[in-house]
Short mmCIF file of C-alpha atoms and ligand atoms in Angstrom, two decimals:
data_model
loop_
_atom_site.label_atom_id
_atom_site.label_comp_id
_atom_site.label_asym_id
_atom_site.label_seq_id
_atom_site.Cartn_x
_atom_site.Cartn_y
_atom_site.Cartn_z
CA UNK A 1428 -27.88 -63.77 -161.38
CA UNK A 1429 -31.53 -63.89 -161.90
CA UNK A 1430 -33.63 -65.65 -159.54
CA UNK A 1431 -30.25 -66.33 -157.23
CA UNK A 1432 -30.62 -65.87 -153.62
CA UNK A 1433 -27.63 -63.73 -152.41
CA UNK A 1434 -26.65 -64.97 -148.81
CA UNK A 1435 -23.21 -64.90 -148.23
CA UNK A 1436 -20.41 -62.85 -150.42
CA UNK A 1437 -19.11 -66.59 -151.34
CA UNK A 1438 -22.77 -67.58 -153.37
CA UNK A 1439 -21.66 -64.55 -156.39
CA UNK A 1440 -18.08 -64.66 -158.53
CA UNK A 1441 -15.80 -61.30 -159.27
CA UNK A 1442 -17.53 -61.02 -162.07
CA UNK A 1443 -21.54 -60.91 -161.16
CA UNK A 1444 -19.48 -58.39 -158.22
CA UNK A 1445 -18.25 -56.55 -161.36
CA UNK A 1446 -21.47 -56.67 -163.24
CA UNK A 1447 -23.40 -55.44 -160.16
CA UNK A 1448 -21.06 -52.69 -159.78
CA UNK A 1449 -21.67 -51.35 -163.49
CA UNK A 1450 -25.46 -51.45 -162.84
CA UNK A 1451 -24.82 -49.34 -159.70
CA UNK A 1452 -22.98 -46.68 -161.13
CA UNK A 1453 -25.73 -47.00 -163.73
CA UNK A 1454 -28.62 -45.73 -161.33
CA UNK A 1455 -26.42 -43.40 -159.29
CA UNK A 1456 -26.52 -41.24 -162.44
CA UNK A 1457 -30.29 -41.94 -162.67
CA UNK A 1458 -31.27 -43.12 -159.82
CA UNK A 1459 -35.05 -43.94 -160.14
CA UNK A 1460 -36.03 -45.86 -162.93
CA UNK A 1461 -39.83 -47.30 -161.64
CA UNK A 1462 -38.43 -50.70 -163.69
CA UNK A 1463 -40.02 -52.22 -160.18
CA UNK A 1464 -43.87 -51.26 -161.06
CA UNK A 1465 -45.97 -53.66 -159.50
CA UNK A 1466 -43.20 -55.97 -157.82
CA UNK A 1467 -43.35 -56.42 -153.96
CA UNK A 1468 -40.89 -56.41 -152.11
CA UNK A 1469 -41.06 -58.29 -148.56
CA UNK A 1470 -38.50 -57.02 -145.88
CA UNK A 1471 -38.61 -58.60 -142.83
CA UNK A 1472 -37.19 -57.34 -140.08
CA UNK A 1473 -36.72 -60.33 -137.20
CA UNK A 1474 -34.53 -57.69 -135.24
CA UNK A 1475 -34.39 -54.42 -136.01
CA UNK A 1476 -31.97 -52.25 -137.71
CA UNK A 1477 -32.98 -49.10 -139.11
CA UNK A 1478 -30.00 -48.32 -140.81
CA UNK A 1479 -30.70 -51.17 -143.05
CA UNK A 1480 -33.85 -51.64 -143.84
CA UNK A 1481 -34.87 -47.75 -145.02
CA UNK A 1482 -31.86 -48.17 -147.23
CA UNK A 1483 -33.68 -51.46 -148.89
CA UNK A 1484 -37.17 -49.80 -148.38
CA UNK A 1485 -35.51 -46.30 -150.18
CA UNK A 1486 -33.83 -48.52 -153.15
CA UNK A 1487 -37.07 -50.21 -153.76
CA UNK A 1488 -39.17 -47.09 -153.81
CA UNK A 1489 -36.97 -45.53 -156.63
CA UNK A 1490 -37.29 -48.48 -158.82
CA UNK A 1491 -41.02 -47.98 -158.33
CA UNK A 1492 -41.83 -51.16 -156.18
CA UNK A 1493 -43.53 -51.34 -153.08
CA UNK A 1494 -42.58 -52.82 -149.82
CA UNK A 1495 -44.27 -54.98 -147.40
CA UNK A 1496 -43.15 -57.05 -143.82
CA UNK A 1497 -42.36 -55.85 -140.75
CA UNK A 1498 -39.39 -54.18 -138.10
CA UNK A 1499 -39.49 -56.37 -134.87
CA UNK A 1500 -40.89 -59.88 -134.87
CA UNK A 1501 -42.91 -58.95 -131.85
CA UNK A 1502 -45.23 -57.81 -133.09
CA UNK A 1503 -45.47 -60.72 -135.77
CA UNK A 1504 -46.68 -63.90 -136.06
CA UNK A 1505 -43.21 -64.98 -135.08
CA UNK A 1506 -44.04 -64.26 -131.53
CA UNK A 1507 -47.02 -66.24 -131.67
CA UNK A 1508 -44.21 -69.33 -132.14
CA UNK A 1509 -44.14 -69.93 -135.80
CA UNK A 1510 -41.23 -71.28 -137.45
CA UNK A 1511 -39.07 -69.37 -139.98
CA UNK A 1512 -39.83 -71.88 -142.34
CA UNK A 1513 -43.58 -71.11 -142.23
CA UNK A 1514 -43.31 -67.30 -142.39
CA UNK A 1515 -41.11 -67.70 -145.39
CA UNK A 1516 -43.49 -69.99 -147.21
CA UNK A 1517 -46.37 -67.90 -146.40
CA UNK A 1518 -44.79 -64.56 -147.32
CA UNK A 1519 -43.29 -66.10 -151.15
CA UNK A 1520 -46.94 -66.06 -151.60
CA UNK A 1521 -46.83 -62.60 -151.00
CA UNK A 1522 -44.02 -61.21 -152.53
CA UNK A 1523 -41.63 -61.61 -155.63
CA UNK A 1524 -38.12 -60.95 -153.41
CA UNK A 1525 -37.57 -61.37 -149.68
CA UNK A 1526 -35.24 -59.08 -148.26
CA UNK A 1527 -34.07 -60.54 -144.31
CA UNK A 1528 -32.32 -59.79 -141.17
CA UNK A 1529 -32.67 -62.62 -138.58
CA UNK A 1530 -30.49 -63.00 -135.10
CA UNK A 1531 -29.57 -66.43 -136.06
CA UNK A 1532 -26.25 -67.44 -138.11
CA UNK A 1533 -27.77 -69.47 -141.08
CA UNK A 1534 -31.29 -68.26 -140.74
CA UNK A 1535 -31.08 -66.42 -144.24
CA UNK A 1536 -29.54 -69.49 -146.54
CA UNK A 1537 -32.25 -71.60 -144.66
CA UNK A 1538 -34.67 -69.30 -145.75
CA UNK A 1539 -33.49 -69.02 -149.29
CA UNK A 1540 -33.71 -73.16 -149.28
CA UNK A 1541 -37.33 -72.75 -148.23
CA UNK A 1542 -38.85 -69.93 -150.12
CA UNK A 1543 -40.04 -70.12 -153.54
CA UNK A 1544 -38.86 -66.47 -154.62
CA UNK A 1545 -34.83 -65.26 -153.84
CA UNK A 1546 -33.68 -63.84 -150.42
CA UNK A 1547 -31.39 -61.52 -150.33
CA UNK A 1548 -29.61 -61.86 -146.60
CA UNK A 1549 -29.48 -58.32 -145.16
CA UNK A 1550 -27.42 -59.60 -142.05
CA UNK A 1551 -28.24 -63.27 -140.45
CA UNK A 1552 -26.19 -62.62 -136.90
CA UNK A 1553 -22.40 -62.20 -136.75
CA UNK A 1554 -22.75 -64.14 -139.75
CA UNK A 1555 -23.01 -62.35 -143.57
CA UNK A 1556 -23.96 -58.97 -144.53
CA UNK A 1557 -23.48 -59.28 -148.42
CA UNK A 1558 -24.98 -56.05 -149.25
CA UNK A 1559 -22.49 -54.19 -147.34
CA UNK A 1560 -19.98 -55.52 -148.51
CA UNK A 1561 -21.00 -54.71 -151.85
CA UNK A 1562 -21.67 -51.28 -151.61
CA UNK A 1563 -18.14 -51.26 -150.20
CA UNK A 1564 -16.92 -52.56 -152.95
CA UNK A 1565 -18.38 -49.67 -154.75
CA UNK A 1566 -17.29 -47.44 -152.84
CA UNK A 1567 -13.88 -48.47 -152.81
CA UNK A 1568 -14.07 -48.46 -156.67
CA UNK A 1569 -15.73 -44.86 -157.23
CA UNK A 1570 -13.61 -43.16 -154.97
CA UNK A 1571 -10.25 -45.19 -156.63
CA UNK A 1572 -11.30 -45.44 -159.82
CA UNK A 1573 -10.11 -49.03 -159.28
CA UNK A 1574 -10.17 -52.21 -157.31
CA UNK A 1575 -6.90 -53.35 -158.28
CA UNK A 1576 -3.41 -53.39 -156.20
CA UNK A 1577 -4.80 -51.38 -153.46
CA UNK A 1578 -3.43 -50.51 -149.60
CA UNK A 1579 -6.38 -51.48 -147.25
CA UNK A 1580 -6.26 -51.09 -142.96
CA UNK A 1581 -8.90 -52.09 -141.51
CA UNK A 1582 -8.71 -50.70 -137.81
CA UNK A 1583 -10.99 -51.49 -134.81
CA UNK A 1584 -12.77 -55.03 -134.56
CA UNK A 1585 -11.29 -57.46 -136.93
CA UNK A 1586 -12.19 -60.91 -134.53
CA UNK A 1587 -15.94 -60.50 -134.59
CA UNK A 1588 -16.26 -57.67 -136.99
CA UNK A 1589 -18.34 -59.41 -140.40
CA UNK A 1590 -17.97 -56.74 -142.74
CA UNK A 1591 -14.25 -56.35 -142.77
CA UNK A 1592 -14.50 -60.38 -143.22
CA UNK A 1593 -16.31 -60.09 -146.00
CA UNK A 1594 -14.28 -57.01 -147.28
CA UNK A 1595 -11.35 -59.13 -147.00
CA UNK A 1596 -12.64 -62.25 -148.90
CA UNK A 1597 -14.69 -59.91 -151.65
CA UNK A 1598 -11.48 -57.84 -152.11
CA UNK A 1599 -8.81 -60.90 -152.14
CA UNK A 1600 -9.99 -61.46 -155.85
CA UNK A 1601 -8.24 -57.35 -156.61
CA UNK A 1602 -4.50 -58.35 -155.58
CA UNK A 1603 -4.86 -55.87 -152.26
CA UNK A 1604 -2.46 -55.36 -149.79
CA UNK A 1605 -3.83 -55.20 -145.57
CA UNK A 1606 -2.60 -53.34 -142.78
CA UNK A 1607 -4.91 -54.98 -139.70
CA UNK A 1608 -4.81 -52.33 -136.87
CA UNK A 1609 -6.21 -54.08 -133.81
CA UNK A 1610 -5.80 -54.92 -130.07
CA UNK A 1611 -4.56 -58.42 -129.16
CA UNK A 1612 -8.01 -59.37 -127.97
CA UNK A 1613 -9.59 -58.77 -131.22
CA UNK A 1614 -6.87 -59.38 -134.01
CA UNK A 1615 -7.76 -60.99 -137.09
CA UNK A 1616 -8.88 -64.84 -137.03
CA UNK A 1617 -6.02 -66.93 -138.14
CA UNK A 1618 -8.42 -68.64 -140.75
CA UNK A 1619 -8.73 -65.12 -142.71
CA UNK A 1620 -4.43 -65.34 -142.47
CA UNK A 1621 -4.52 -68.76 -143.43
CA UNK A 1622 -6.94 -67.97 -146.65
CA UNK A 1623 -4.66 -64.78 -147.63
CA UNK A 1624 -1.16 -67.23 -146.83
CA UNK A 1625 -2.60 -69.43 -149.35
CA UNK A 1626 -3.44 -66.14 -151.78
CA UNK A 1627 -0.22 -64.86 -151.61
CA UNK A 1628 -1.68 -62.08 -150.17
CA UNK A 1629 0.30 -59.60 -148.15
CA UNK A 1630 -0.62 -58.25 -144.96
CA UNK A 1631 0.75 -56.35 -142.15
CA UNK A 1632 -0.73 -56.75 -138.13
CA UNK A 1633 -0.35 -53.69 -135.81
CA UNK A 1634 -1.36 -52.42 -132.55
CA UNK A 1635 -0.78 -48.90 -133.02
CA UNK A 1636 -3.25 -46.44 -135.52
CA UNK A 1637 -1.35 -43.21 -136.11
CA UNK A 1638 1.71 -44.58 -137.56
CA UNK A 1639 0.29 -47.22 -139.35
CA UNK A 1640 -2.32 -45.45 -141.92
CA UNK A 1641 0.13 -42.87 -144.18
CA UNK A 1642 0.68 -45.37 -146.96
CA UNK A 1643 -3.07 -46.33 -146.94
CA UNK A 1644 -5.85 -45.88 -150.04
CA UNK A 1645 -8.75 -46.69 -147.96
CA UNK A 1646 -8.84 -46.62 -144.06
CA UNK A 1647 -11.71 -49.29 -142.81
CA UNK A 1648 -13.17 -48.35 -139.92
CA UNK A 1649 -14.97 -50.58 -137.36
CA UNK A 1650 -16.52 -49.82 -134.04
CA UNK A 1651 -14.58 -51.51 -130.80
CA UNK A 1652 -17.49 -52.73 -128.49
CA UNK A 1653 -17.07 -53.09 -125.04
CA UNK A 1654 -19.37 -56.51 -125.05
CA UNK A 1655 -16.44 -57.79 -127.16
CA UNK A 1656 -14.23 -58.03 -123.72
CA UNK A 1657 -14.10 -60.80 -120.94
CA UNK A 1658 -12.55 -58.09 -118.79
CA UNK A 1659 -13.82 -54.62 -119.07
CA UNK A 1660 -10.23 -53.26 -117.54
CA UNK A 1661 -8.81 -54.83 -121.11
CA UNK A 1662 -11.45 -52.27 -123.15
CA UNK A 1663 -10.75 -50.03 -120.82
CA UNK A 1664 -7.42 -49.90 -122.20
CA UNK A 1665 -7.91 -50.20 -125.63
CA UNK A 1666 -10.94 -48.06 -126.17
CA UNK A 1667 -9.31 -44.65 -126.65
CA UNK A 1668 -6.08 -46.24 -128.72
CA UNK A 1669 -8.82 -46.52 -132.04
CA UNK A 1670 -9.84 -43.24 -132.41
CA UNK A 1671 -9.28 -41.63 -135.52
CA UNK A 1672 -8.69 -37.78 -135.14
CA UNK A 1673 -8.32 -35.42 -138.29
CA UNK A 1674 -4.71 -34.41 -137.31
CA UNK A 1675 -3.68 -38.00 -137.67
CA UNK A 1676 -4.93 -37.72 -141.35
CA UNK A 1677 -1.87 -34.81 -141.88
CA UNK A 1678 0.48 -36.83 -144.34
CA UNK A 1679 -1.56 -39.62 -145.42
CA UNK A 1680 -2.03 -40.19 -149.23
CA UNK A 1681 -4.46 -37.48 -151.17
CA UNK A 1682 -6.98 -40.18 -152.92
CA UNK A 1683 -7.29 -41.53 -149.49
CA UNK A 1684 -10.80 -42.33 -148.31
CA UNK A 1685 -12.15 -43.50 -144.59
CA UNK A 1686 -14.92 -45.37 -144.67
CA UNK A 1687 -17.15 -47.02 -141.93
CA UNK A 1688 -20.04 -49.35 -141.84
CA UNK A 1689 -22.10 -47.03 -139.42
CA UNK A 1690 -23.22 -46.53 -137.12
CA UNK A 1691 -20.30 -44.84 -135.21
CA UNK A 1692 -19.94 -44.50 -131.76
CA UNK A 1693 -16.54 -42.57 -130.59
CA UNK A 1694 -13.99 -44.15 -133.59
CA UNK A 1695 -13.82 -41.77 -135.47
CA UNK A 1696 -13.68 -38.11 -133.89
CA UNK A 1697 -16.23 -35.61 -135.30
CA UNK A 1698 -13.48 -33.16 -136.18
CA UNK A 1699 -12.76 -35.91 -138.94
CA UNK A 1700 -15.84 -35.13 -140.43
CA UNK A 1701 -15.96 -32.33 -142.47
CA UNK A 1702 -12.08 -33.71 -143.70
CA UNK A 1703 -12.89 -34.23 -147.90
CA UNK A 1704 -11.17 -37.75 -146.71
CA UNK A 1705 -14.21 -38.47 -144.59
CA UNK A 1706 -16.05 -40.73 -146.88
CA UNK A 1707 -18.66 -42.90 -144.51
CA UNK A 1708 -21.78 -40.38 -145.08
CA UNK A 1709 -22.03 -41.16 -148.99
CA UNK A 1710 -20.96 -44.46 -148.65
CA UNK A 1711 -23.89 -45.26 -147.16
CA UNK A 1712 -25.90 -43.77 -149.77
CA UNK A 1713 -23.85 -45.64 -152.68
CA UNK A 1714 -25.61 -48.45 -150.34
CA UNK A 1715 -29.04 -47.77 -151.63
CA UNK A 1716 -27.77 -47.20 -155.66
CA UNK A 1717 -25.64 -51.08 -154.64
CA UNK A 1718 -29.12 -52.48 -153.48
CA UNK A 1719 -31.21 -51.03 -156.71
CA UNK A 1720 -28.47 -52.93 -158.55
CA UNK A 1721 -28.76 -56.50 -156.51
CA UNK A 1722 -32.52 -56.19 -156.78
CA UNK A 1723 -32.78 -55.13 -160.31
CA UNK A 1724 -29.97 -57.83 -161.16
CA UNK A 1725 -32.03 -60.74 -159.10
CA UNK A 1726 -35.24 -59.87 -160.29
CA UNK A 1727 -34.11 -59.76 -164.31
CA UNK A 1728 -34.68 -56.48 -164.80
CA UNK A 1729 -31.13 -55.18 -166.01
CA UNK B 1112 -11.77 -116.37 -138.92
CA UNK B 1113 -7.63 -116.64 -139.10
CA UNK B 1114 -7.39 -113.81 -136.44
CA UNK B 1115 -7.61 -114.86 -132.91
CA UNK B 1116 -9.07 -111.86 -131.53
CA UNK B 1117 -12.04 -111.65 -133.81
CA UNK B 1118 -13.54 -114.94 -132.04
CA UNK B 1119 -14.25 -112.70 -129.07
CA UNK B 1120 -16.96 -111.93 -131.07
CA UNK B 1121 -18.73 -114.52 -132.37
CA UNK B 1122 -18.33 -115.54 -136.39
CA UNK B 1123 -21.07 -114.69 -138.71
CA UNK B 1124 -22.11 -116.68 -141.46
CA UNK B 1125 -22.96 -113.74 -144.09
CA UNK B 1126 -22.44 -110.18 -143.41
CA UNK B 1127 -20.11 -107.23 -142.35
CA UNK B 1128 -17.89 -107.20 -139.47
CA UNK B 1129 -16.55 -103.12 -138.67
CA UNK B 1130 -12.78 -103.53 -137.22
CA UNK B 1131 -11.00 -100.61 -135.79
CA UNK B 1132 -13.76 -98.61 -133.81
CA UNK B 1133 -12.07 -96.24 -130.94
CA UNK B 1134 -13.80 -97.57 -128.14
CA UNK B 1135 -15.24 -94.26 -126.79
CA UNK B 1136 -16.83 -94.23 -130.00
CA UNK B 1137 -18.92 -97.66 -130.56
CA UNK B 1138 -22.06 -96.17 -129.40
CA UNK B 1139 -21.61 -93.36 -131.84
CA UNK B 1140 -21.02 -95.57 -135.03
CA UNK B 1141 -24.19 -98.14 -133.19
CA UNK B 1142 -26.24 -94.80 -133.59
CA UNK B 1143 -25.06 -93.21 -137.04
CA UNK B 1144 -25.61 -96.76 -138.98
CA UNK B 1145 -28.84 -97.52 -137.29
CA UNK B 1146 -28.01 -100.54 -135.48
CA UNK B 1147 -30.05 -99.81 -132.55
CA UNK B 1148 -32.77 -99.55 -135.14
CA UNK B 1149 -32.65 -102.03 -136.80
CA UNK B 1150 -34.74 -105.69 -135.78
CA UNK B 1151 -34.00 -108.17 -138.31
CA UNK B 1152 -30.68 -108.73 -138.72
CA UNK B 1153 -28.46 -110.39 -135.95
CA UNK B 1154 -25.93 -107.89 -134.07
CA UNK B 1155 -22.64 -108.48 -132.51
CA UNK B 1156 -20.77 -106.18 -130.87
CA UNK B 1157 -17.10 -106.70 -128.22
CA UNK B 1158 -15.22 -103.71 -127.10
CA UNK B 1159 -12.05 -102.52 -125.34
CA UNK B 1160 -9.79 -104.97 -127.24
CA UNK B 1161 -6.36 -103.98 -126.53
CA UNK B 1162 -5.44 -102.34 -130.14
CA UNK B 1163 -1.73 -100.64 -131.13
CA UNK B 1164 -3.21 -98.01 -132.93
CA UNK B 1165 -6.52 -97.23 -130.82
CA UNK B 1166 -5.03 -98.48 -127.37
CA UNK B 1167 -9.09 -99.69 -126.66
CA UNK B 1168 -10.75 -100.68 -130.00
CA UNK B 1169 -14.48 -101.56 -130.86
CA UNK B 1170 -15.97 -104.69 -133.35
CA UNK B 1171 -19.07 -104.84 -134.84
CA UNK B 1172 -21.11 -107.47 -136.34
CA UNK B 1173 -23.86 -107.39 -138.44
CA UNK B 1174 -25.25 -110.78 -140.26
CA UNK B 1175 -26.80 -110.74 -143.41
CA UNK B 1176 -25.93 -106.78 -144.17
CA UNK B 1177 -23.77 -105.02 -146.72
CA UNK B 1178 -23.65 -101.40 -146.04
CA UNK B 1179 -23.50 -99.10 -149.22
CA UNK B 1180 -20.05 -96.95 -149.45
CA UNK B 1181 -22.27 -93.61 -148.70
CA UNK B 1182 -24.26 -94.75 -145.92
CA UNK B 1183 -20.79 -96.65 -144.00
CA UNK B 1184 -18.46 -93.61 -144.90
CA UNK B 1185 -20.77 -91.69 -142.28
CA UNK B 1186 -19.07 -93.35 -139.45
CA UNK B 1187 -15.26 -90.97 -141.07
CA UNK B 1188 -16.61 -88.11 -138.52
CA UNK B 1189 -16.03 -90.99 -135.07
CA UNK B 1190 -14.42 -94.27 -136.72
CA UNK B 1191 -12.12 -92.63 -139.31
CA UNK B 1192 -9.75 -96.00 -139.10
CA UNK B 1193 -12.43 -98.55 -139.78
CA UNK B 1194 -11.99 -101.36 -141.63
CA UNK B 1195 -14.46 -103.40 -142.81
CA UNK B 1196 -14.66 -107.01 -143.92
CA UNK B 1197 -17.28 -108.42 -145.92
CA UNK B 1198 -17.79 -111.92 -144.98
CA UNK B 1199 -19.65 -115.00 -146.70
CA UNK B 1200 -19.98 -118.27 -145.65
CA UNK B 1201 -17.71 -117.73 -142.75
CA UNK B 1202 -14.84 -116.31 -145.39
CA UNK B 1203 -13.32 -112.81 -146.02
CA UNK B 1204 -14.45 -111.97 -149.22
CA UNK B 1205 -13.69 -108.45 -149.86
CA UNK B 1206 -12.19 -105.57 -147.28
CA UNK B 1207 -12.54 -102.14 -147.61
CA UNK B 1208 -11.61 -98.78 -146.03
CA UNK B 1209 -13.99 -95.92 -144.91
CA UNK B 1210 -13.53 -92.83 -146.81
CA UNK B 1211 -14.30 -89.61 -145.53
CA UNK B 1212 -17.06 -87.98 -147.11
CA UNK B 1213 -16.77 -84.44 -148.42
CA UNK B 1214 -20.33 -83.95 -147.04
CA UNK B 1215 -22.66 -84.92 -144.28
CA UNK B 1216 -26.00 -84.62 -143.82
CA UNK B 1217 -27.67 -85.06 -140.63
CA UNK B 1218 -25.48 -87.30 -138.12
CA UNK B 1219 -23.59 -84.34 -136.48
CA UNK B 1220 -24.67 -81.18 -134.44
CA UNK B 1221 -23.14 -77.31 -134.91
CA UNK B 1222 -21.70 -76.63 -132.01
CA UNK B 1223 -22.45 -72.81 -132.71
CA UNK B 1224 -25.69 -72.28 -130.36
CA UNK B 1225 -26.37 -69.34 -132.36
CA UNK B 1226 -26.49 -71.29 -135.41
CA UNK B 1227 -30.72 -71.39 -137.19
CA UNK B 1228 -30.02 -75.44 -137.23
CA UNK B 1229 -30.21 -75.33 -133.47
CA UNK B 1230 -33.09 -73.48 -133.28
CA UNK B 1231 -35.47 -74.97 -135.95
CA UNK B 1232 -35.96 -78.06 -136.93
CA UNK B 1233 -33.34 -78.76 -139.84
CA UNK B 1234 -31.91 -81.34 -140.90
CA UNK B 1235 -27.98 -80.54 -140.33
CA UNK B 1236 -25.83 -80.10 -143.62
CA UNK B 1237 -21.39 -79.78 -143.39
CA UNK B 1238 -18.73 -80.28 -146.04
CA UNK B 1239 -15.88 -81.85 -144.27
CA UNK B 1240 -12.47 -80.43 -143.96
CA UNK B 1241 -9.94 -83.11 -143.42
CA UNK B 1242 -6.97 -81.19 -142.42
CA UNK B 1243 -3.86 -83.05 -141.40
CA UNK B 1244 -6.00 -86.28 -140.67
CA UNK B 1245 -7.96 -84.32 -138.14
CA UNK B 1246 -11.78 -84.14 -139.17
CA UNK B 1247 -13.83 -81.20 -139.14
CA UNK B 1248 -17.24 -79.35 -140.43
CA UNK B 1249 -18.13 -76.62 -142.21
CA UNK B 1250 -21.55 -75.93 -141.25
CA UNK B 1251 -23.47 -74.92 -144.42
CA UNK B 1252 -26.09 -72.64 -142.85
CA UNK B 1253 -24.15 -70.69 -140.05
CA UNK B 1254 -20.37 -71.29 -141.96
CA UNK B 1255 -19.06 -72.05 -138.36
CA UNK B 1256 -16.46 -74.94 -137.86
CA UNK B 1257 -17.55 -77.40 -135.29
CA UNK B 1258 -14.11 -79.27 -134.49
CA UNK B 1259 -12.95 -83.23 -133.64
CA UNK B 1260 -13.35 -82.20 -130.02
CA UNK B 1261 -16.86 -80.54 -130.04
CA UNK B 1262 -18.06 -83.06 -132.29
CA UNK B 1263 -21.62 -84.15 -130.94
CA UNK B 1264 -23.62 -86.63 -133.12
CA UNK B 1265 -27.36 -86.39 -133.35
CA UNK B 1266 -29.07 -89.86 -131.57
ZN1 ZN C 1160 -24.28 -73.97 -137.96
#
């Protein structure tokens, strides 16, 4: 893994998943190790998502590394009309790891072509979001003890929604079985059928939430947005059908956890939140022990 | 020349004559091997010939030119039926098929406008996914599939 960019979920095999999994459980029981002393880390931020970067910015300040780039390309060079390739070239200079969000689909394995030290893609438009879906990997495992043979919905946005694509492909390699809870207008692509057809993957398609989630390990939640519809009557309609409410949880399995790639709008009711099932507010720390792990992993340093 | 309808064109001496072009698409193969580039060797070129197969087929002609398997299997993504015959002195000496190539570089446009490739200039990069005879590509920066019918080559 050293030295190799990490773009899209496809670019690492179960077992650098595996290995990078071990070496985050490994700094959420000691989570700073300054292993990063005198690295630089470059995160540039081409559009802007909090969320995101301060868990990069937070993972490489506990390995002891320190951070440059920038939040909004507007106030960059960028604006000035430079082209990603030049940025890129000029900041390997300055850094020994780029981490990237770009509005573009393909700007990050462009960038990793270019630059002359790894990128790690931290979301290149409705494209890939590989971290994510590795520190829902580990959060799936830590809170199941397992990947294996487990029951999977995924509710909400499963036509444009990346991370439950990449959830899907990561997780195919664990023998899983889906439930996908969505409206009509945004069911899951027939190409992410096709691939689990081909599998021998089992899955289930519904329309309805309440009835569907009792047999589930893990409940994926994923935020219906009303840009989404041609025809705002249509998310008129559906917008209220994927809300998860804590009495809805009454009967579902005991090891069950919901997670959520955050931020949440209305999806999942607040009264869900203090429910021990409620899982989305450490998940997204396990994010920043899953990025010490990628970093430390791609920079040779575990 | 034994076949009648290739004398619509005229005979070449030494070179490669490209049967089986869909006629929509002669300008297309024209632009992906060059030919409009190209100003030494002679160039021949008859369309809409009635054709079973195509219903309006395309020939091409090119004296004194042997195309290399990579560079001719380009013309898969518009000409996928091509068939080419090598000719010298006036005779048929070999005949080959295109292949479709399990990558292309350049040539072709992502349809997705979202897509960095549209936006900066890079050179283009697909695997091919032949499914049920019906070509398309895999973009290898944005991982979208630009289909037969939004296939747009680069000129
Ligand atoms: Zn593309």
């Amino acid at each position: 893994m050293k030295n190799k960019s990490l773009v899209s979920i496809a670019d690492y095999t179960k077992e650098e998943y595996l290995e990078i999994l071990r070496v985050a459980a490994e700094f959420e029981k000691n989570p700073v190790q300054k292993i990063l002393e005198g690295r630089v880390v470059a995160t540039l931020f081409f559009e802007p998502s909090t969320r995101t970067r301060l868990s990069f910015e937070s993972a490489v300040n506990r390995l002891g590394g320190r951070v440059i780039g920038f939040t909004d390309s507007s106030s960059s060079s960028v604006s000035k009309g430079e082209t990603l390739k030049d940025t890129i070239l000029t900041v390997s200079n300055y850094s020994d790891l780029i981490v990237m969000r770009h509005p573009l689909e393909g700007s990050a394995r462009y960038a990793s072509e270019v630059a002359t030290v790894p990128v790690i893609n931290a979301g290149d438009g409705a494209n890939q979001h590989p971290t994510q879906c590795l520190l829902d990997l580990f959060s799936i495992q830590k809170t199941q003890g397992t990947l294996e043979n487990l029951k999977i919905s995924m509710v909400g946005d499963l036509k444009y929604g990346r991370t439950v694509h990449s959830l899907l492909m990561a997780m195919s390699y664990f023998n899983p079985t889906f439930n996908f809870i969505a409206p009509d207008e945004l069911k899951m692509p027939e190409e992410y059928k096709l691939f689990l057809d081909k599998k021998g993957i089992v899955y289930h398609e519904f329309t309805e939430l309440a009835e569907n989630i009792k047999d589930s390990d893990i409940i994926y939640m994923t935020r219906v947005q009303r840009e989404r519809f041609a025809d705002p009557l249509e998310y008129e309609k559906v917008k209220n059908v994927y809300i998860l409410k804590n009495k809805m949880l009454e009967g579902t399995k005991d090891n069950m956890k919901i997670l959520h790639p955050l931020p949440r709008v209305n999806e999942i009711s607040t009264d869900v939140d203090s429910n021990s099932k409620a899982y989305y507010f450490p998940q997204a720390l396990n994010g920043v022990y899953t990025r010490q792990a990628i970093m430390a992993k791609i920079l040779g340093l575990k | 020349m034994k076949e009648d309808k290739k004398l619509s064109v005229t005979a070449i001496q030494n070179g490669t004559v490209i049967d089986h072009i869909p006629a929509q698409n002669l300008f297309n193969v024209i632009s992906i091997l060059g030919l409009d580039q190209i100003t030494e060797n002679l160039v021949t070129f008859g369309t809409n010939f009635k054709s079973d197969r195509l219903g309006r087929k395309a020939i091409i002609k090119v004296s004194d030119k042997y195309f290399k398997d990579i560079d001719i299997n380009k013309i898969a993504l518009v000409a996928p039926n091509a068939k080419l015959n090598i000719i010298k002195d006036y005779e048929v000496v070999e005949k080959r098929q295109v292949i479709v190539p399990t990558e292309i570089n350049g040539i072709a446009r992502c349809m997705n406008p979202k897509c960095i490739t549209n936006n900066e200039n890079i050179v283009t990069r697909f695997s091919v996914l032949d499914r049920n005879g019906s070509i398309s590509l895999k973009c290898n920066y944005c991982e979208k599939i630009t289909d037969q019918q939004h296939l747009q080559i680069i000129r």
